[in-house]
mmCIF file of C-alpha atoms in Angstrom:
data_model
loop_
_atom_site.group_PDB
_atom_site.id
_atom_site.type_symbol
_atom_site.label_atom_id
_atom_site.label_comp_id
_atom_site.label_asym_id
_atom_site.label_seq_id
_atom_site.Cartn_x
_atom_site.Cartn_y
_atom_site.Cartn_z
ATOM 1 C CA MET A 19 115.942 96.205 112.476
ATOM 2 C CA LYS A 20 113.867 95.198 109.418
ATOM 3 C CA GLU A 21 110.449 96.211 111.623
ATOM 4 C CA GLU A 22 111.920 99.161 112.894
ATOM 5 C CA ILE A 23 112.404 100.715 109.498
ATOM 6 C CA ARG A 24 109.317 99.377 108.294
ATOM 7 C CA ASN A 25 107.613 101.167 111.231
ATOM 8 C CA ALA A 26 109.575 104.607 110.544
ATOM 9 C CA ILE A 27 108.200 104.747 107.438
ATOM 10 C CA LEU A 28 104.424 104.158 108.430
ATOM 11 C CA GLU A 29 105.091 107.217 110.860
ATOM 12 C CA PHE A 30 106.440 108.986 107.717
ATOM 13 C CA GLY A 31 103.291 108.556 105.976
ATOM 14 C CA ALA A 32 103.019 105.837 103.726
ATOM 15 C CA ASP A 33 100.741 102.932 103.426
ATOM 16 C CA LEU A 34 102.881 99.919 102.436
ATOM 17 C CA CYS A 35 106.607 99.014 103.078
ATOM 18 C CA GLY A 36 108.540 95.887 101.786
ATOM 19 C CA PHE A 37 111.900 94.876 101.464
ATOM 20 C CA ALA A 38 113.359 93.258 98.059
ATOM 21 C CA ALA A 39 117.393 91.896 98.496
ATOM 22 C CA VAL A 40 119.111 93.254 95.076
ATOM 23 C CA GLY A 41 119.383 89.818 93.921
ATOM 24 C CA ARG A 42 115.932 89.717 93.204
ATOM 25 C CA PHE A 43 116.443 92.368 90.260
ATOM 26 C CA ALA A 44 118.857 90.016 88.147
ATOM 27 C CA GLU A 45 116.095 89.449 85.360
ATOM 28 C CA ALA A 46 114.882 93.539 85.342
ATOM 29 C CA PRO A 47 116.272 95.122 81.676
ATOM 30 C CA GLN A 48 120.510 96.393 81.524
ATOM 31 C CA GLY A 49 120.738 99.619 82.504
ATOM 32 C CA PHE A 50 117.470 99.714 84.682
ATOM 33 C CA GLN A 51 118.967 97.371 87.619
ATOM 34 C CA PRO A 52 119.171 99.075 91.192
ATOM 35 C CA GLN A 53 123.278 98.452 91.526
ATOM 36 C CA ASP A 54 122.845 100.225 87.723
ATOM 37 C CA ILE A 55 122.048 103.476 89.813
ATOM 38 C CA PHE A 56 124.309 102.625 92.920
ATOM 39 C CA PRO A 57 126.777 99.962 92.463
ATOM 40 C CA ASP A 58 126.871 99.612 96.483
ATOM 41 C CA CYS A 59 123.091 98.357 96.379
ATOM 42 C CA GLN A 60 122.150 95.709 98.387
ATOM 43 C CA THR A 61 118.262 96.213 99.314
ATOM 44 C CA VAL A 62 115.587 98.100 97.650
ATOM 45 C CA ILE A 63 113.102 99.574 99.870
ATOM 46 C CA VAL A 64 109.758 100.228 98.363
ATOM 47 C CA ILE A 65 107.101 102.450 99.917
ATOM 48 C CA ALA A 66 103.589 103.309 98.675
ATOM 49 C CA MET A 67 100.788 105.666 99.778
ATOM 50 C CA ALA A 68 96.926 104.615 98.426
ATOM 51 C CA LEU A 69 94.905 107.184 96.493
ATOM 52 C CA PRO A 70 91.400 107.831 97.991
ATOM 53 C CA LYS A 71 88.546 105.188 96.664
ATOM 54 C CA GLY A 72 87.080 108.550 95.872
ATOM 55 C CA LEU A 73 89.123 109.557 93.099
ATOM 56 C CA LEU A 74 87.560 106.732 90.968
ATOM 57 C CA ALA A 75 84.148 107.518 91.623
ATOM 58 C CA VAL A 76 84.159 111.101 89.778
ATOM 59 C CA ASP A 77 85.087 111.836 86.142
ATOM 60 C CA SER A 78 89.130 111.378 85.776
ATOM 61 C CA ARG A 79 89.913 114.254 83.637
ATOM 62 C CA ILE A 80 90.928 117.385 86.321
ATOM 63 C CA ILE A 81 89.845 115.581 89.962
ATOM 64 C CA TYR A 82 91.860 112.391 89.513
ATOM 65 C CA ALA A 83 94.264 114.176 87.009
ATOM 66 C CA HIS A 84 95.542 116.696 90.068
ATOM 67 C CA TYR A 85 95.647 114.436 92.990
ATOM 68 C CA ASN A 86 97.128 111.569 91.104
ATOM 69 C CA GLU A 87 99.861 114.942 90.370
ATOM 70 C CA ILE A 88 100.691 115.563 93.690
ATOM 71 C CA SER A 89 100.519 112.100 95.399
ATOM 72 C CA CYS A 90 103.885 111.657 93.569
ATOM 73 C CA PRO A 91 105.472 114.374 95.638
ATOM 74 C CA ILE A 92 104.417 113.147 98.651
ATOM 75 C CA VAL A 93 105.859 109.815 97.993
ATOM 76 C CA ASP A 94 109.121 111.545 97.208
ATOM 77 C CA LYS A 95 109.016 113.436 100.222
ATOM 78 C CA ILE A 96 108.884 110.225 102.225
ATOM 79 C CA ALA A 97 111.303 108.116 100.316
ATOM 80 C CA PHE A 98 114.005 111.336 101.390
ATOM 81 C CA GLU A 99 112.854 111.263 104.786
ATOM 82 C CA THR A 100 113.288 107.676 104.705
ATOM 83 C CA ALA A 101 117.241 107.824 103.319
ATOM 84 C CA GLN A 102 117.680 110.765 105.722
ATOM 85 C CA PHE A 103 116.336 108.227 108.560
ATOM 86 C CA LEU A 104 118.665 105.197 107.349
ATOM 87 C CA GLU A 105 121.959 107.238 107.314
ATOM 88 C CA LYS A 106 121.466 108.945 110.826
ATOM 89 C CA THR A 107 120.398 105.936 112.631
ATOM 90 C CA TYR A 108 122.235 103.538 110.729
ATOM 91 C CA GLY A 109 125.401 105.127 109.727
ATOM 92 C CA GLN A 110 125.333 104.143 105.959
ATOM 93 C CA ILE A 111 124.246 105.275 102.306
ATOM 94 C CA ALA A 112 120.561 105.146 101.346
ATOM 95 C CA VAL A 113 119.591 106.775 97.855
ATOM 96 C CA PRO A 114 115.774 108.085 97.315
ATOM 97 C CA LEU A 115 114.638 107.737 93.903
ATOM 98 C CA PRO A 116 111.788 110.045 92.493
ATOM 99 C CA CYS A 117 108.314 108.155 92.052
ATOM 100 C CA ASP A 118 107.761 109.060 88.550
ATOM 101 C CA GLY A 119 109.732 112.318 86.878
ATOM 102 C CA PRO A 120 112.057 112.958 86.000
ATOM 103 C CA TYR A 121 113.561 110.433 84.147
ATOM 104 C CA GLU A 122 116.365 109.833 80.930
ATOM 105 C CA TYR A 123 115.037 107.203 79.029
ATOM 106 C CA TRP A 124 112.600 107.752 75.861
ATOM 107 C CA ASN A 125 111.692 106.449 72.739
ATOM 108 C CA ASN A 126 109.734 109.082 70.830
ATOM 109 C CA GLU A 127 108.472 106.941 68.234
ATOM 110 C CA LYS A 128 107.071 104.782 70.678
ATOM 111 C CA MET A 129 106.411 107.679 72.876
ATOM 112 C CA GLU A 130 107.354 105.167 75.542
ATOM 113 C CA GLY A 131 109.363 106.296 78.703
ATOM 114 C CA ARG A 132 111.112 104.378 81.590
ATOM 115 C CA GLY A 133 111.789 105.676 85.154
ATOM 116 C CA LEU A 134 115.687 104.895 86.411
ATOM 117 C CA LEU A 135 113.491 102.051 88.270
ATOM 118 C CA SER A 136 110.377 100.226 87.830
ATOM 119 C CA MET A 137 108.632 101.057 90.716
ATOM 120 C CA LYS A 138 105.584 98.792 90.030
ATOM 121 C CA HIS A 139 108.002 96.054 89.167
ATOM 122 C CA ALA A 140 110.173 96.648 92.828
ATOM 123 C CA ALA A 141 106.610 96.737 94.347
ATOM 124 C CA VAL A 142 106.293 93.485 92.977
ATOM 125 C CA GLN A 143 110.118 92.376 94.253
ATOM 126 C CA ALA A 144 109.304 93.899 97.710
ATOM 127 C CA GLY A 145 105.920 91.713 97.947
ATOM 128 C CA LEU A 146 103.303 94.770 97.852
ATOM 129 C CA GLY A 147 101.518 92.513 94.884
ATOM 130 C CA ALA A 148 101.434 91.476 91.745
ATOM 131 C CA LEU A 149 101.086 92.711 88.155
ATOM 132 C CA GLY A 150 96.980 92.487 86.957
ATOM 133 C CA LYS A 151 96.475 92.054 83.138
ATOM 134 C CA ASN A 152 96.057 96.109 83.012
ATOM 135 C CA SER A 153 99.700 96.026 83.905
ATOM 136 C CA LEU A 154 99.299 97.835 86.922
ATOM 137 C CA LEU A 155 99.912 96.374 90.694
ATOM 138 C CA LEU A 156 97.211 94.789 92.226
ATOM 139 C CA ASN A 157 97.540 94.694 95.981
ATOM 140 C CA LYS A 158 95.214 93.110 98.327
ATOM 141 C CA ASN A 159 94.321 96.018 100.391
ATOM 142 C CA TYR A 160 94.632 98.876 98.049
ATOM 143 C CA GLY A 161 93.837 97.357 94.747
ATOM 144 C CA ASN A 162 95.418 99.532 92.194
ATOM 145 C CA LEU A 163 95.229 103.181 93.809
ATOM 146 C CA LEU A 164 98.729 103.072 94.758
ATOM 147 C CA THR A 165 101.549 105.697 94.041
ATOM 148 C CA VAL A 166 104.962 103.992 94.691
ATOM 149 C CA GLY A 167 108.630 104.981 95.761
ATOM 150 C CA ALA A 168 111.762 103.352 96.765
ATOM 151 C CA VAL A 169 115.242 103.824 98.533
ATOM 152 C CA LEU A 170 118.303 102.340 97.534
ATOM 153 C CA THR A 171 120.776 101.547 100.292
ATOM 154 C CA ASP A 172 124.053 99.583 101.278
ATOM 155 C CA MET A 173 122.162 97.782 104.148
ATOM 156 C CA LYS A 174 121.435 94.085 103.868
ATOM 157 C CA ILE A 175 118.056 93.136 104.397
ATOM 158 C CA GLU A 176 116.157 90.256 104.404
ATOM 159 C CA SER A 177 113.575 90.303 101.406
ATOM 160 C CA ASP A 178 109.860 89.708 102.207
ATOM 161 C CA PRO A 179 107.679 87.086 100.245
ATOM 162 C CA LEU A 180 106.059 88.015 97.393
ATOM 163 C CA ALA A 181 102.554 88.081 97.638
ATOM 164 C CA ALA A 182 99.984 86.131 95.309
ATOM 165 C CA SER A 183 97.716 87.763 93.111
ATOM 166 C CA ILE A 184 94.743 88.984 93.034
ATOM 167 C CA CYS A 185 93.975 89.416 89.386
ATOM 168 C CA ILE A 186 90.838 87.155 88.842
ATOM 169 C CA GLN A 187 91.638 84.222 86.327
ATOM 170 C CA GLY A 188 89.389 84.592 83.278
ATOM 171 C CA CYS A 189 88.337 87.983 83.659
ATOM 172 C CA ASP A 190 89.416 90.236 80.727
ATOM 173 C CA LEU A 191 87.326 93.720 81.752
ATOM 174 C CA CYS A 192 90.463 96.121 81.486
ATOM 175 C CA ILE A 193 91.153 94.732 78.051
ATOM 176 C CA LYS A 194 87.763 94.848 76.713
ATOM 177 C CA ASN A 195 87.252 98.445 78.190
ATOM 178 C CA CYS A 196 90.375 100.217 76.957
ATOM 179 C CA PRO A 197 89.168 102.245 74.023
ATOM 180 C CA VAL A 198 92.052 102.028 72.002
ATOM 181 C CA GLN A 199 93.081 98.331 72.455
ATOM 182 C CA ALA A 200 96.538 99.021 74.612
ATOM 183 C CA LEU A 201 96.438 95.938 76.380
ATOM 184 C CA ASP A 202 97.242 92.763 75.804
ATOM 185 C CA GLY A 203 96.768 90.714 78.923
ATOM 186 C CA VAL A 204 100.872 91.361 80.032
ATOM 187 C CA GLY A 205 101.521 94.908 78.832
ATOM 188 C CA ALA A 206 100.809 98.387 77.961
ATOM 189 C CA ASN A 207 101.544 99.811 73.901
ATOM 190 C CA GLN A 208 102.516 103.338 75.869
ATOM 191 C CA LYS A 209 101.576 105.144 72.966
ATOM 192 C CA SER A 210 98.200 103.868 71.768
ATOM 193 C CA CYS A 211 97.850 104.550 75.865
ATOM 194 C CA ARG A 212 99.405 107.606 76.139
ATOM 195 C CA THR A 213 97.164 109.732 73.026
ATOM 196 C CA LYS A 214 94.067 108.597 74.794
ATOM 197 C CA ALA A 215 95.123 109.071 78.193
ATOM 198 C CA TYR A 216 96.162 112.236 78.468
ATOM 199 C CA GLY A 217 95.315 115.391 77.624
ATOM 200 C CA LYS A 218 94.975 119.602 78.935
ATOM 201 C CA THR A 219 92.276 121.974 79.450
ATOM 202 C CA GLU A 220 92.183 125.468 77.660
ATOM 203 C CA ARG A 221 94.049 126.658 79.784
ATOM 204 C CA GLY A 222 96.339 123.970 80.041
ATOM 205 C CA PHE A 223 95.728 122.143 83.170
ATOM 206 C CA GLY A 224 96.796 118.712 82.676
ATOM 207 C CA THR A 225 94.432 116.083 82.312
ATOM 208 C CA VAL A 226 93.223 112.519 82.870
ATOM 209 C CA ASP A 227 90.751 111.710 79.705
ATOM 210 C CA CYS A 228 91.024 107.923 80.620
ATOM 211 C CA ASN A 229 91.602 105.872 83.280
ATOM 212 C CA LYS A 230 89.546 102.814 82.280
ATOM 213 C CA CYS A 231 92.118 100.104 82.810
ATOM 214 C CA ARG A 232 91.975 101.221 86.934
ATOM 215 C CA THR A 233 88.063 102.006 87.099
ATOM 216 C CA SER A 234 86.803 98.854 85.202
ATOM 217 C CA CYS A 235 89.318 96.333 87.597
ATOM 218 C CA PRO A 236 86.881 94.206 90.007
ATOM 219 C CA ARG A 237 90.015 94.211 91.862
ATOM 220 C CA ARG A 238 90.431 98.476 92.065
ATOM 221 C CA PHE A 239 89.877 98.352 95.255
ATOM 222 C CA GLY A 240 91.269 95.294 96.655
ATOM 223 C CA VAL A 241 89.676 92.188 98.137
#
């Protein structure tokens, strides 16, 4: 059954799929655990789609910004199709989650937002990768170029093995290359990052003015 589900999700367009039993989220902050969203959740199914490598070969302001943004609705569609598949095929409940926005938590002073569920941490628990010093998910095949989504279900499915880290020991290029020193090797200061990373064109289109934490990483494309 597990591999049948995984294969279906890959056919929907995902590049990766992993499974994490709800117990793996016991250390997540209160209010942001799977069972805070869906009390009957037993398993988190994590899906991921890779962005083209070429998006890191060009200026990030327009091209990377646009396709990074439109990847989210594509992943949300895969999550929706996954939930439909689980309910129609197995007769149980599945809850697709938005991979980015909308979300409710916002600390205006810190300019800190939190999704309903941390997708990168869910991906770690489902064995899709580990976090690098840039606080980004790093996968051995796709580097840091993944858009991640998730589906909560009351089906009990065995967890996948956790992934080994591919972050290079002793490397601190992401930290050194951050123009606002937002990285400390563990997390990112969202306020510092947001004020530098995002902007708008004169016409109001959203831009990504800085993504050096991605482009400077030697593992940006995996290993």
